[in-house]
Amino acid sequence: MSRWTIPAVLFAAYATAQTFTHCNPLNETCPANPALGTTFEMTFNESMSEFDPNFFNVTAGADLISFSEEGAQLSIAKQGDSVTVGTAFYIMFGTVEMLFKAASGQGIISTYNLLSDDLDEIDLEIMGGNTSTVSNNYFGWGNTSQINSEYPSTTGPGWQGGAMGAVHNYTTVWSEKSIQWFMDGELVRTQEYQEPGLYPQSPSFLKFGIWAGGDPDLPKGTRKWAGGDTDFDEAPFVMTVQSLRIVDAHTNVSYYAYEDKTDGSWQSIKAIPGESNAYRLMHEKSFYEKTEQKWNGLSTGAKIGIACGVLGVFLLAFIVFIFYCVKQRRSGKAEKAAADKEWDSHQQELDEYRTRMKRGDFAVSHMGHGEKF
Ligand SMILES: *[C@@H]1O[C@H](CO)[C@@H](O)[C@H](O)[C@H]1NC(C)=O
Ligand SMILES: *[C@@H]1O[C@H](CO)[C@@H](O)[C@H](O)[C@H]1NC(C)=O
Ligand SMILES: *[C@@H]1O[C@H](CO)[C@@H](O)[C@H](O)[C@H]1NC(C)=O
Ligand SMILES: *[C@@H]1O[C@H](CO)[C@@H](O)[C@H](O)[C@H]1NC(C)=O
Ligand SMILES: *[C@@H]1O[C@H](CO)[C@@H](O)[C@H](O)[C@H]1NC(C)=O
Ligand SMILES: *[C@@H]1O[C@H](CO)[C@@H](O)[C@H](O)[C@H]1NC(C)=O
Ligand SMILES: *[C@@H]1O[C@H](CO)[C@@H](O)[C@H](O)[C@H]1NC(C)=O
């Protein structure tokens, strides 16, 4: 059932170029892109429960993500599953360094891509059935007739099991001069600058994840590109992301704006100065976190001092409370005594009254004389 709900065009877009954008700034007036404007670094571990929504948008497979001491685990459990995570921020040239272990499994793709609103794209794609190479690629303006992919080798020392054997460092360094792809510190490809439409040069966000290019429901070309049909009986297929480091080449920038329907050249895109939302979120911690950090940073002596202070305040409050109770009790006692006294005198009066009645004093006094007293 679910497999029919997966848009095949989404998969095809991965295999070739990204062909969808919410708003193409070459054609229409689009909102500016929120910038990173700084360096973002994160090592994923078991204490996390999700990709921090301040910085990431999970657009597919949120329930297929888990966290362990090895990192974030993105998995495919059955046909139709995929996981897509995107950053909420854009960079305008810079560096992406992701340490991850690719998922094994024929036709299973572990990938990261830099994508822009006018469909520039820089890719790294790893086929889970191929232990001898990985793939990198780029596109300008979503032009699917461009063929730029290369396949650096993964057969050297340290690459037992290919990209699926262990965590490796895949770094892409992107500037107005060139794109460089590094694997475990080794430069495996350099692409020099070309004109707009051929060379990616517009603000881009990072998208990463896992999908099955070998899904038997996909077009034959896609499955072939992915390295063959996927056998879902071998699931789960798991991509493990240990850490992510993203450097924006521009600092102290809040937005990137395309000037009116430009030529898409990097020179035509304006970096708007200011503090980015991402920067602010990274630097403003909750009051609780700050307090906790302050407490943890204190010496034992200082902690004891503060504990004593707090205890002292409690003790003082307790003493004040006791005094209050005693006082209340005392005044209560006095009040009761007064009330008793009043009752007694009242009772006395009553007794007296009765006695007089019996004696007939009132009758006498009513007579007006009362001399008998
Ligand atoms: C621009 O918009 C027109 C009309 O919607 C469309 O036909 C064309 O393909 C678009 N061009 C780009 C580059 O998106
Ligand atoms: C996990 O990462 C968080 C955030 O970086 C860090 O505060 C925490 O100490 C880490 N936990 C472990 C067990 O490494
Ligand atoms: C992330 O999600 C927000 C909210 O849905 C959206 O406005 C933004 O465009 C998304 N960012 C990217 C880079 O897709
Ligand atoms: C791995 O990919 C390379 C490049 O596409 C290809 O030449 C090779 O045959 C592939 N190996 C396997 C086992 O699929
Ligand atoms: C797409 O790229 C090809 C190869 O570089 C080029 O010949 C063609 O003109 C481009 N198409 C468009 C619409 O830009
Ligand atoms: C990953 O590779 C890049 C490029 O060579 C390098 O600058 C960086 O220090 C490496 N990161 C780690 C964690 O080794
Ligand atoms: C960042 O840019 C703002 C706006 O132009 C400016 O006021 C501020 O001084 C800059 N901060 C730094 C650290 O450069």
Short mmCIF file of C-alpha atoms and ligand atoms in Angstrom, two decimals:
data_model
loop_
_atom_site.label_atom_id
_atom_site.label_comp_id
_atom_site.label_asym_id
_atom_site.label_seq_id
_atom_site.Cartn_x
_atom_site.Cartn_y
_atom_site.Cartn_z
CA MET A 1 0.00 0.00 0.00
CA SER A 2 2.49 2.59 1.20
CA ARG A 3 4.85 2.01 -1.68
CA TRP A 4 2.38 3.55 -4.11
CA THR A 5 2.29 6.75 -2.10
CA ILE A 6 6.01 7.40 -2.62
CA PRO A 7 6.46 9.89 -5.42
CA ALA A 8 8.90 8.27 -7.83
CA VAL A 9 9.80 11.67 -9.21
CA LEU A 10 11.41 12.46 -5.85
CA PHE A 11 13.74 9.51 -6.25
CA ALA A 12 14.47 10.33 -9.85
CA ALA A 13 15.40 13.84 -8.79
CA TYR A 14 18.09 12.43 -6.53
CA ALA A 15 19.53 10.27 -9.25
CA THR A 16 19.82 13.11 -11.69
CA ALA A 17 19.41 16.73 -10.73
CA GLN A 18 17.10 18.33 -8.23
CA THR A 19 14.21 19.49 -10.40
CA PHE A 20 11.90 21.01 -7.82
CA THR A 21 12.12 24.31 -5.96
CA HIS A 22 9.51 26.19 -3.95
CA CYS A 23 10.39 29.41 -5.68
CA ASN A 24 12.91 29.91 -8.46
CA PRO A 25 14.55 33.31 -7.97
CA LEU A 26 15.61 33.40 -11.62
CA ASN A 27 11.97 33.52 -12.55
CA GLU A 28 10.07 35.10 -9.67
CA THR A 29 10.58 37.20 -6.58
CA CYS A 30 11.43 34.83 -3.76
CA PRO A 31 11.99 35.32 -0.04
CA ALA A 32 15.64 35.72 0.96
CA ASN A 33 17.41 32.60 2.26
CA PRO A 34 18.19 32.50 6.00
CA ALA A 35 21.98 32.37 6.29
CA LEU A 36 24.14 30.29 8.61
CA GLY A 37 26.66 33.13 8.81
CA THR A 38 28.95 31.19 11.13
CA THR A 39 30.18 27.63 11.76
CA PHE A 40 27.75 24.92 12.80
CA GLU A 41 29.17 21.80 14.45
CA MET A 42 27.40 18.82 15.92
CA THR A 43 28.45 15.35 17.05
CA PHE A 44 25.44 13.10 17.30
CA ASN A 45 25.09 10.80 20.31
CA GLU A 46 22.67 8.71 22.36
CA SER A 47 21.57 11.62 24.52
CA MET A 48 19.71 13.10 21.54
CA SER A 49 16.19 12.15 20.51
CA GLU A 50 15.79 14.12 17.29
CA PHE A 51 17.61 16.40 14.87
CA ASP A 52 17.36 19.74 16.66
CA PRO A 53 14.40 21.43 14.94
CA ASN A 54 16.12 24.80 15.45
CA PHE A 55 18.61 23.77 12.78
CA PHE A 56 17.10 20.88 10.83
CA ASN A 57 13.93 20.05 8.90
CA VAL A 58 13.19 16.36 8.70
CA THR A 59 11.05 16.06 5.59
CA ALA A 60 10.87 12.27 5.34
CA GLY A 61 11.27 9.31 7.69
CA ALA A 62 11.31 11.04 11.09
CA ASP A 63 10.29 7.71 12.62
CA LEU A 64 13.23 5.97 10.92
CA ILE A 65 15.82 8.04 12.80
CA SER A 66 17.42 6.94 16.06
CA PHE A 67 20.46 8.00 18.06
CA SER A 68 23.19 5.85 19.57
CA GLU A 69 26.72 6.41 20.80
CA GLU A 70 27.87 5.90 17.19
CA GLY A 71 25.72 8.80 15.99
CA ALA A 72 22.46 9.45 14.20
CA GLN A 73 21.10 6.34 12.52
CA LEU A 74 18.97 6.76 9.42
CA SER A 75 17.38 3.52 8.36
CA ILE A 76 15.30 1.84 5.74
CA ALA A 77 13.26 -1.01 7.19
CA LYS A 78 11.06 -1.84 4.22
CA GLN A 79 10.22 -0.89 0.66
CA GLY A 80 8.98 2.71 0.49
CA ASP A 81 11.09 3.96 3.41
CA SER A 82 13.47 6.89 3.08
CA VAL A 83 14.95 9.53 5.38
CA THR A 84 15.58 13.15 4.34
CA VAL A 85 17.04 15.77 6.64
CA GLY A 86 17.71 19.37 5.55
CA THR A 87 19.34 22.28 7.31
CA ALA A 88 17.09 25.23 8.02
CA PHE A 89 19.96 27.55 7.01
CA TYR A 90 21.89 28.28 3.83
CA ILE A 91 25.56 28.87 3.11
CA MET A 92 27.03 30.94 0.33
CA PHE A 93 30.26 29.08 -0.36
CA GLY A 94 31.90 27.25 2.50
CA THR A 95 32.65 23.77 3.76
CA VAL A 96 30.59 20.70 4.56
CA GLU A 97 32.36 18.01 6.57
CA MET A 98 30.30 14.94 7.36
CA LEU A 99 31.70 11.88 9.08
CA PHE A 100 29.49 8.91 8.38
CA LYS A 101 29.27 5.24 7.61
CA ALA A 102 27.27 4.56 4.45
CA ALA A 103 24.51 1.98 4.51
CA SER A 104 25.27 -1.28 2.78
CA GLY A 105 22.69 -2.94 0.55
CA GLN A 106 22.41 -3.09 -3.23
CA GLY A 107 20.67 -0.02 -4.61
CA ILE A 108 20.72 1.78 -1.24
CA ILE A 109 21.99 5.37 -1.49
CA SER A 110 23.56 7.31 1.39
CA THR A 111 23.95 10.91 0.33
CA TYR A 112 24.51 14.56 1.07
CA ASN A 113 23.78 17.42 -1.30
CA LEU A 114 24.07 21.18 -1.34
CA LEU A 115 20.95 22.57 -3.01
CA SER A 116 19.96 26.11 -3.95
CA ASP A 117 16.63 27.73 -4.79
CA ASP A 118 17.66 28.12 -8.44
CA LEU A 119 18.59 24.41 -8.51
CA ASP A 120 22.36 24.54 -8.31
CA GLU A 121 23.52 21.32 -6.70
CA ILE A 122 26.67 19.66 -5.34
CA ASP A 123 26.44 15.96 -4.51
CA LEU A 124 28.05 13.06 -2.77
CA GLU A 125 26.29 9.74 -3.33
CA ILE A 126 27.31 6.34 -2.05
CA MET A 127 25.86 3.17 -3.51
CA GLY A 128 25.52 0.56 -0.76
CA GLY A 129 26.27 -2.33 -3.10
CA ASN A 130 29.56 -0.95 -4.39
CA THR A 131 32.65 -1.35 -2.22
CA SER A 132 35.09 0.04 -4.79
CA THR A 133 33.84 3.59 -5.47
CA VAL A 134 31.68 6.43 -4.28
CA SER A 135 30.15 9.10 -6.52
CA ASN A 136 30.29 12.88 -6.60
CA ASN A 137 28.50 15.24 -8.93
CA TYR A 138 27.23 18.77 -9.51
CA PHE A 139 24.58 20.55 -11.58
CA GLY A 140 23.75 24.11 -12.54
CA TRP A 141 20.12 25.29 -12.60
CA GLY A 142 18.70 21.76 -12.41
CA ASN A 143 19.89 21.03 -15.92
CA THR A 144 19.53 17.27 -16.17
CA SER A 145 21.40 16.98 -19.44
CA GLN A 146 24.66 17.82 -17.67
CA ILE A 147 26.84 14.82 -16.97
CA ASN A 148 29.47 15.66 -14.38
CA SER A 149 29.66 12.63 -12.09
CA GLU A 150 32.97 11.08 -11.09
CA TYR A 151 33.72 7.91 -9.11
CA PRO A 152 36.70 8.16 -6.74
CA SER A 153 38.06 4.83 -5.51
CA THR A 154 37.50 3.31 -2.08
CA THR A 155 40.00 0.51 -2.40
CA GLY A 156 42.98 2.15 -0.68
CA PRO A 157 44.29 1.51 2.83
CA GLY A 158 41.70 2.24 5.53
CA TRP A 159 38.81 1.50 3.19
CA GLN A 160 38.14 -2.17 3.94
CA GLY A 161 34.51 -2.82 3.10
CA GLY A 162 34.43 0.38 1.04
CA ALA A 163 32.43 3.32 2.33
CA MET A 164 30.19 0.84 4.19
CA GLY A 165 33.04 -0.63 6.28
CA ALA A 166 33.57 2.25 8.69
CA VAL A 167 32.97 5.94 9.37
CA HIS A 168 34.84 8.12 6.86
CA ASN A 169 35.31 11.85 6.50
CA TYR A 170 33.65 13.30 3.39
CA THR A 171 34.42 16.99 3.05
CA THR A 172 33.33 19.34 0.29
CA VAL A 173 35.04 22.71 0.03
CA TRP A 174 33.13 25.12 -2.18
CA SER A 175 34.19 28.62 -3.24
CA GLU A 176 33.78 31.07 -6.09
CA LYS A 177 36.95 29.52 -7.53
CA SER A 178 36.42 25.78 -7.23
CA ILE A 179 34.67 22.80 -5.69
CA GLN A 180 36.93 20.29 -3.96
CA TRP A 181 35.87 16.87 -2.71
CA PHE A 182 37.99 15.28 0.04
CA MET A 183 37.81 11.74 1.42
CA ASP A 184 39.57 11.13 4.74
CA GLY A 185 41.67 14.21 4.11
CA GLU A 186 42.68 13.23 0.59
CA LEU A 187 41.67 15.54 -2.26
CA VAL A 188 39.89 13.31 -4.78
CA ARG A 189 38.45 15.91 -7.19
CA THR A 190 38.67 19.58 -8.08
CA GLN A 191 36.21 21.39 -10.32
CA GLU A 192 37.14 24.92 -11.42
CA TYR A 193 34.68 27.79 -11.72
CA GLN A 194 32.38 27.97 -14.75
CA GLU A 195 29.64 30.38 -15.73
CA PRO A 196 26.23 30.50 -13.97
CA GLY A 197 24.00 27.62 -15.05
CA LEU A 198 27.00 25.34 -15.24
CA TYR A 199 28.77 25.90 -11.92
CA PRO A 200 26.91 26.01 -8.56
CA GLN A 201 27.22 29.53 -7.16
CA SER A 202 24.06 30.38 -5.25
CA PRO A 203 23.16 30.09 -1.54
CA SER A 204 22.53 26.45 -0.68
CA PHE A 205 21.20 24.37 2.18
CA LEU A 206 22.44 20.89 3.03
CA LYS A 207 20.21 17.90 2.54
CA PHE A 208 21.24 14.40 3.58
CA GLY A 209 19.68 11.01 4.00
CA ILE A 210 19.13 7.51 2.75
CA TRP A 211 16.85 6.16 0.01
CA ALA A 212 16.46 3.07 -2.12
CA GLY A 213 17.44 3.86 -5.70
CA GLY A 214 17.09 0.14 -6.30
CA ASP A 215 13.39 0.07 -5.41
CA PRO A 216 11.86 -2.28 -8.03
CA ASP A 217 9.07 0.30 -8.52
CA LEU A 218 11.52 2.91 -9.81
CA PRO A 219 12.52 3.42 -13.45
CA LYS A 220 15.12 1.02 -14.79
CA GLY A 221 17.64 3.81 -15.38
CA THR A 222 17.51 4.88 -11.73
CA ARG A 223 17.90 1.31 -10.48
CA LYS A 224 20.86 0.74 -12.80
CA TRP A 225 22.48 3.98 -11.63
CA ALA A 226 21.94 2.89 -8.02
CA GLY A 227 23.80 -0.37 -8.62
CA GLY A 228 20.91 -2.76 -9.04
CA ASP A 229 17.62 -3.76 -7.47
CA THR A 230 17.31 -3.69 -3.69
CA ASP A 231 16.45 -6.88 -1.83
CA PHE A 232 14.28 -5.61 1.03
CA ASP A 233 14.57 -8.97 2.81
CA GLU A 234 18.06 -7.77 3.76
CA ALA A 235 16.70 -4.69 5.57
CA PRO A 236 17.28 -2.76 7.73
CA PHE A 237 19.80 -0.65 5.83
CA VAL A 238 21.40 1.92 8.11
CA MET A 239 23.41 5.08 7.45
CA THR A 240 25.25 6.29 10.57
CA VAL A 241 26.09 9.98 10.78
CA GLN A 242 28.72 10.58 13.44
CA SER A 243 29.20 14.32 13.06
CA LEU A 244 28.50 17.30 10.89
CA ARG A 245 30.43 20.52 10.49
CA ILE A 246 29.22 23.26 8.19
CA VAL A 247 31.16 26.46 7.65
CA ASP A 248 29.56 29.42 5.93
CA ALA A 249 32.20 31.37 4.00
CA HIS A 250 30.38 34.56 5.02
CA THR A 251 30.23 35.54 8.67
CA ASN A 252 27.89 38.02 10.32
CA VAL A 253 25.33 37.57 7.58
CA SER A 254 21.62 37.11 8.29
CA TYR A 255 20.20 36.46 4.80
CA TYR A 256 21.17 35.86 1.22
CA ALA A 257 19.00 37.69 -1.29
CA TYR A 258 18.85 37.32 -5.06
CA GLU A 259 18.55 40.78 -6.57
CA ASP A 260 15.57 40.95 -8.92
CA LYS A 261 15.59 37.96 -11.31
CA THR A 262 19.31 38.00 -11.76
CA ASP A 263 21.61 35.99 -13.94
CA GLY A 264 22.23 33.65 -11.00
CA SER A 265 25.88 34.64 -10.69
CA TRP A 266 27.35 34.74 -7.21
CA GLN A 267 28.18 38.44 -7.73
CA SER A 268 24.47 39.21 -8.11
CA ILE A 269 23.52 37.68 -4.77
CA LYS A 270 23.54 39.99 -1.80
CA ALA A 271 24.75 38.93 1.63
CA ILE A 272 22.67 40.95 4.10
CA PRO A 273 24.72 41.82 7.20
CA GLY A 274 23.52 41.01 10.68
CA GLU A 275 23.14 38.19 13.16
CA SER A 276 21.58 35.09 11.60
CA ASN A 277 18.78 33.19 13.28
CA ALA A 278 21.06 30.13 13.42
CA TYR A 279 23.81 32.17 15.09
CA ARG A 280 21.37 33.50 17.66
CA LEU A 281 19.99 30.04 18.41
CA MET A 282 23.50 28.67 18.84
CA HIS A 283 24.50 31.40 21.28
CA GLU A 284 21.38 31.86 23.35
CA LYS A 285 20.96 29.02 25.75
CA SER A 286 18.06 28.54 28.07
CA PHE A 287 18.26 30.08 31.52
CA TYR A 288 18.18 26.57 32.99
CA GLU A 289 21.15 25.43 30.89
CA LYS A 290 23.11 28.55 31.81
CA THR A 291 22.39 28.07 35.51
CA GLU A 292 23.32 24.40 35.30
CA GLN A 293 26.54 25.27 33.48
CA LYS A 294 27.39 27.91 36.10
CA TRP A 295 26.75 25.43 38.90
CA ASN A 296 28.86 22.73 37.22
CA GLY A 297 31.67 25.22 36.74
CA LEU A 298 31.88 26.06 40.44
CA SER A 299 34.48 24.66 42.84
CA THR A 300 33.34 22.22 45.54
CA GLY A 301 33.94 24.92 48.15
CA ALA A 302 31.69 27.35 46.32
CA LYS A 303 29.02 24.66 45.91
CA ILE A 304 29.14 23.90 49.66
CA GLY A 305 28.98 27.63 50.37
CA ILE A 306 25.87 28.00 48.20
CA ALA A 307 24.31 24.86 49.70
CA CYS A 308 24.92 26.24 53.20
CA GLY A 309 23.41 29.55 52.16
CA VAL A 310 20.30 27.86 50.81
CA LEU A 311 20.08 25.66 53.90
CA GLY A 312 20.56 28.76 56.07
CA VAL A 313 17.66 30.50 54.38
CA PHE A 314 15.47 27.44 54.95
CA LEU A 315 16.57 27.24 58.58
CA LEU A 316 15.84 30.92 59.11
CA ALA A 317 12.42 30.54 57.54
CA PHE A 318 11.81 27.57 59.81
CA ILE A 319 12.80 29.48 62.91
CA VAL A 320 10.60 32.41 61.94
CA PHE A 321 7.76 29.96 61.40
CA ILE A 322 8.24 28.40 64.84
CA PHE A 323 8.25 31.83 66.49
CA TYR A 324 5.08 32.70 64.68
CA CYS A 325 3.39 29.49 65.83
CA VAL A 326 4.40 30.03 69.43
CA LYS A 327 3.17 33.60 69.28
CA GLN A 328 -0.11 32.54 67.73
CA ARG A 329 -0.48 29.89 70.37
CA ARG A 330 0.14 32.40 73.12
CA SER A 331 -2.25 34.99 71.83
CA GLY A 332 -4.73 32.19 71.24
CA LYS A 333 -4.41 31.19 74.84
CA ALA A 334 -5.00 34.76 75.98
CA GLU A 335 -8.06 35.04 73.77
CA LYS A 336 -9.47 31.80 75.12
CA ALA A 337 -8.91 32.98 78.71
CA ALA A 338 -10.72 36.21 77.96
CA ALA A 339 -13.61 34.36 76.37
CA ASP A 340 -13.82 31.96 79.32
CA LYS A 341 -13.79 34.85 81.70
CA GLU A 342 -16.58 36.52 79.81
CA TRP A 343 -18.59 33.34 79.81
CA ASP A 344 -18.03 32.95 83.53
CA SER A 345 -19.13 36.49 84.31
CA HIS A 346 -22.11 36.05 82.08
CA GLN A 347 -23.01 32.87 83.87
CA GLN A 348 -22.56 34.61 87.20
CA GLU A 349 -24.94 37.38 86.16
CA LEU A 350 -27.49 34.84 85.11
CA ASP A 351 -27.23 33.02 88.41
CA GLU A 352 -27.64 36.24 90.27
CA TYR A 353 -30.68 37.11 88.19
CA ARG A 354 -32.30 33.78 88.97
CA THR A 355 -31.61 34.15 92.65
CA ARG A 356 -33.15 37.59 92.67
CA MET A 357 -36.14 36.33 90.74
CA LYS A 358 -36.69 33.71 93.34
CA ARG A 359 -36.36 36.22 96.08
CA GLY A 360 -38.94 38.40 94.35
CA ASP A 361 -36.57 41.34 94.11
CA PHE A 362 -37.81 42.28 90.72
CA ALA A 363 -41.37 42.46 91.79
CA VAL A 364 -40.29 44.78 94.49
CA SER A 365 -38.22 46.93 92.26
CA HIS A 366 -41.05 47.08 89.78
CA MET A 367 -43.11 48.50 92.50
CA GLY A 368 -40.70 51.31 92.27
CA HIS A 369 -39.09 51.27 95.65
CA GLY A 370 -36.46 48.62 95.86
CA GLU A 371 -35.79 49.52 99.43
CA LYS A 372 -35.26 45.95 100.33
CA PHE A 373 -31.68 46.13 99.10
C1 LIG B 1 9.73 30.31 -15.28
O1 LIG B 1 8.31 30.28 -15.20
C2 LIG B 1 7.69 29.84 -16.39
C3 LIG B 1 6.20 30.00 -16.21
O2 LIG B 1 5.75 29.50 -14.98
C4 LIG B 1 8.10 28.41 -16.68
O3 LIG B 1 7.54 27.98 -17.87
C5 LIG B 1 9.63 28.33 -16.77
O4 LIG B 1 10.04 27.01 -16.93
C6 LIG B 1 10.26 28.91 -15.53
N1 LIG B 1 11.70 28.94 -15.67
C7 LIG B 1 12.52 28.57 -14.69
C8 LIG B 1 13.96 28.74 -14.97
O5 LIG B 1 12.11 28.13 -13.64
C1 LIG B 2 26.08 14.33 23.56
O1 LIG B 2 26.09 15.58 22.90
C2 LIG B 2 25.68 16.65 23.73
C3 LIG B 2 25.58 17.89 22.86
O2 LIG B 2 26.74 18.11 22.15
C4 LIG B 2 26.67 16.81 24.87
O3 LIG B 2 26.27 17.86 25.69
C5 LIG B 2 26.71 15.51 25.65
O4 LIG B 2 27.71 15.61 26.63
C6 LIG B 2 27.01 14.34 24.75
N1 LIG B 2 26.82 13.11 25.51
C7 LIG B 2 27.67 12.10 25.46
C8 LIG B 2 27.32 10.90 26.27
O5 LIG B 2 28.68 12.14 24.77
C1 LIG B 3 12.49 24.33 6.93
O1 LIG B 3 11.17 24.35 7.40
C2 LIG B 3 10.63 25.65 7.53
C3 LIG B 3 9.29 25.52 8.19
O2 LIG B 3 8.50 24.60 7.53
C4 LIG B 3 10.56 26.29 6.15
O3 LIG B 3 10.06 27.60 6.24
C5 LIG B 3 11.95 26.34 5.55
O4 LIG B 3 11.90 26.81 4.22
C6 LIG B 3 12.59 24.96 5.56
N1 LIG B 3 13.98 25.12 5.18
C7 LIG B 3 14.53 24.47 4.19
C8 LIG B 3 15.95 24.78 3.92
O5 LIG B 3 13.93 23.62 3.55
C1 LIG B 4 30.96 0.45 -8.71
O1 LIG B 4 30.79 1.66 -9.42
C2 LIG B 4 31.69 1.84 -10.49
C3 LIG B 4 31.45 3.23 -11.06
O2 LIG B 4 30.11 3.33 -11.50
C4 LIG B 4 31.51 0.75 -11.52
O3 LIG B 4 32.46 0.87 -12.54
C5 LIG B 4 31.64 -0.62 -10.86
O4 LIG B 4 31.32 -1.61 -11.76
C6 LIG B 4 30.72 -0.70 -9.67
N1 LIG B 4 30.93 -1.94 -8.93
C7 LIG B 4 29.92 -2.70 -8.55
C8 LIG B 4 30.29 -3.93 -7.81
O5 LIG B 4 28.76 -2.42 -8.77
C1 LIG B 5 22.03 22.31 -20.07
O1 LIG B 5 23.38 21.95 -20.08
C2 LIG B 5 23.81 21.55 -21.36
C3 LIG B 5 25.20 20.95 -21.19
O2 LIG B 5 26.05 21.85 -20.51
C4 LIG B 5 23.77 22.73 -22.29
O3 LIG B 5 24.21 22.37 -23.57
C5 LIG B 5 22.34 23.25 -22.35
O4 LIG B 5 22.29 24.43 -23.09
C6 LIG B 5 21.81 23.50 -20.98
N1 LIG B 5 20.39 23.77 -21.02
C7 LIG B 5 19.86 24.86 -20.48
C8 LIG B 5 18.37 24.99 -20.59
O5 LIG B 5 20.51 25.71 -19.89
C1 LIG B 6 37.95 15.93 7.55
O1 LIG B 6 38.60 16.27 6.36
C2 LIG B 6 38.85 17.65 6.19
C3 LIG B 6 39.41 17.85 4.79
O2 LIG B 6 40.58 17.18 4.64
C4 LIG B 6 39.75 18.13 7.29
O3 LIG B 6 39.99 19.51 7.16
C5 LIG B 6 39.14 17.85 8.63
O4 LIG B 6 40.01 18.19 9.67
C6 LIG B 6 38.75 16.38 8.75
N1 LIG B 6 37.98 16.20 9.96
C7 LIG B 6 38.27 15.29 10.89
C8 LIG B 6 37.36 15.23 12.05
O5 LIG B 6 39.23 14.56 10.79
C1 LIG B 7 27.56 42.45 12.24
O1 LIG B 7 26.79 43.26 11.37
C2 LIG B 7 26.05 44.25 12.04
C3 LIG B 7 25.16 44.93 11.02
O2 LIG B 7 25.91 45.42 9.95
C4 LIG B 7 27.01 45.21 12.72
O3 LIG B 7 26.26 46.18 13.41
C5 LIG B 7 27.87 44.42 13.70
O4 LIG B 7 28.84 45.28 14.26
C6 LIG B 7 28.57 43.28 13.01
N1 LIG B 7 29.21 42.44 14.01
C7 LIG B 7 30.41 41.93 13.82
C8 LIG B 7 30.91 41.06 14.92
O5 LIG B 7 31.07 42.13 12.82
#
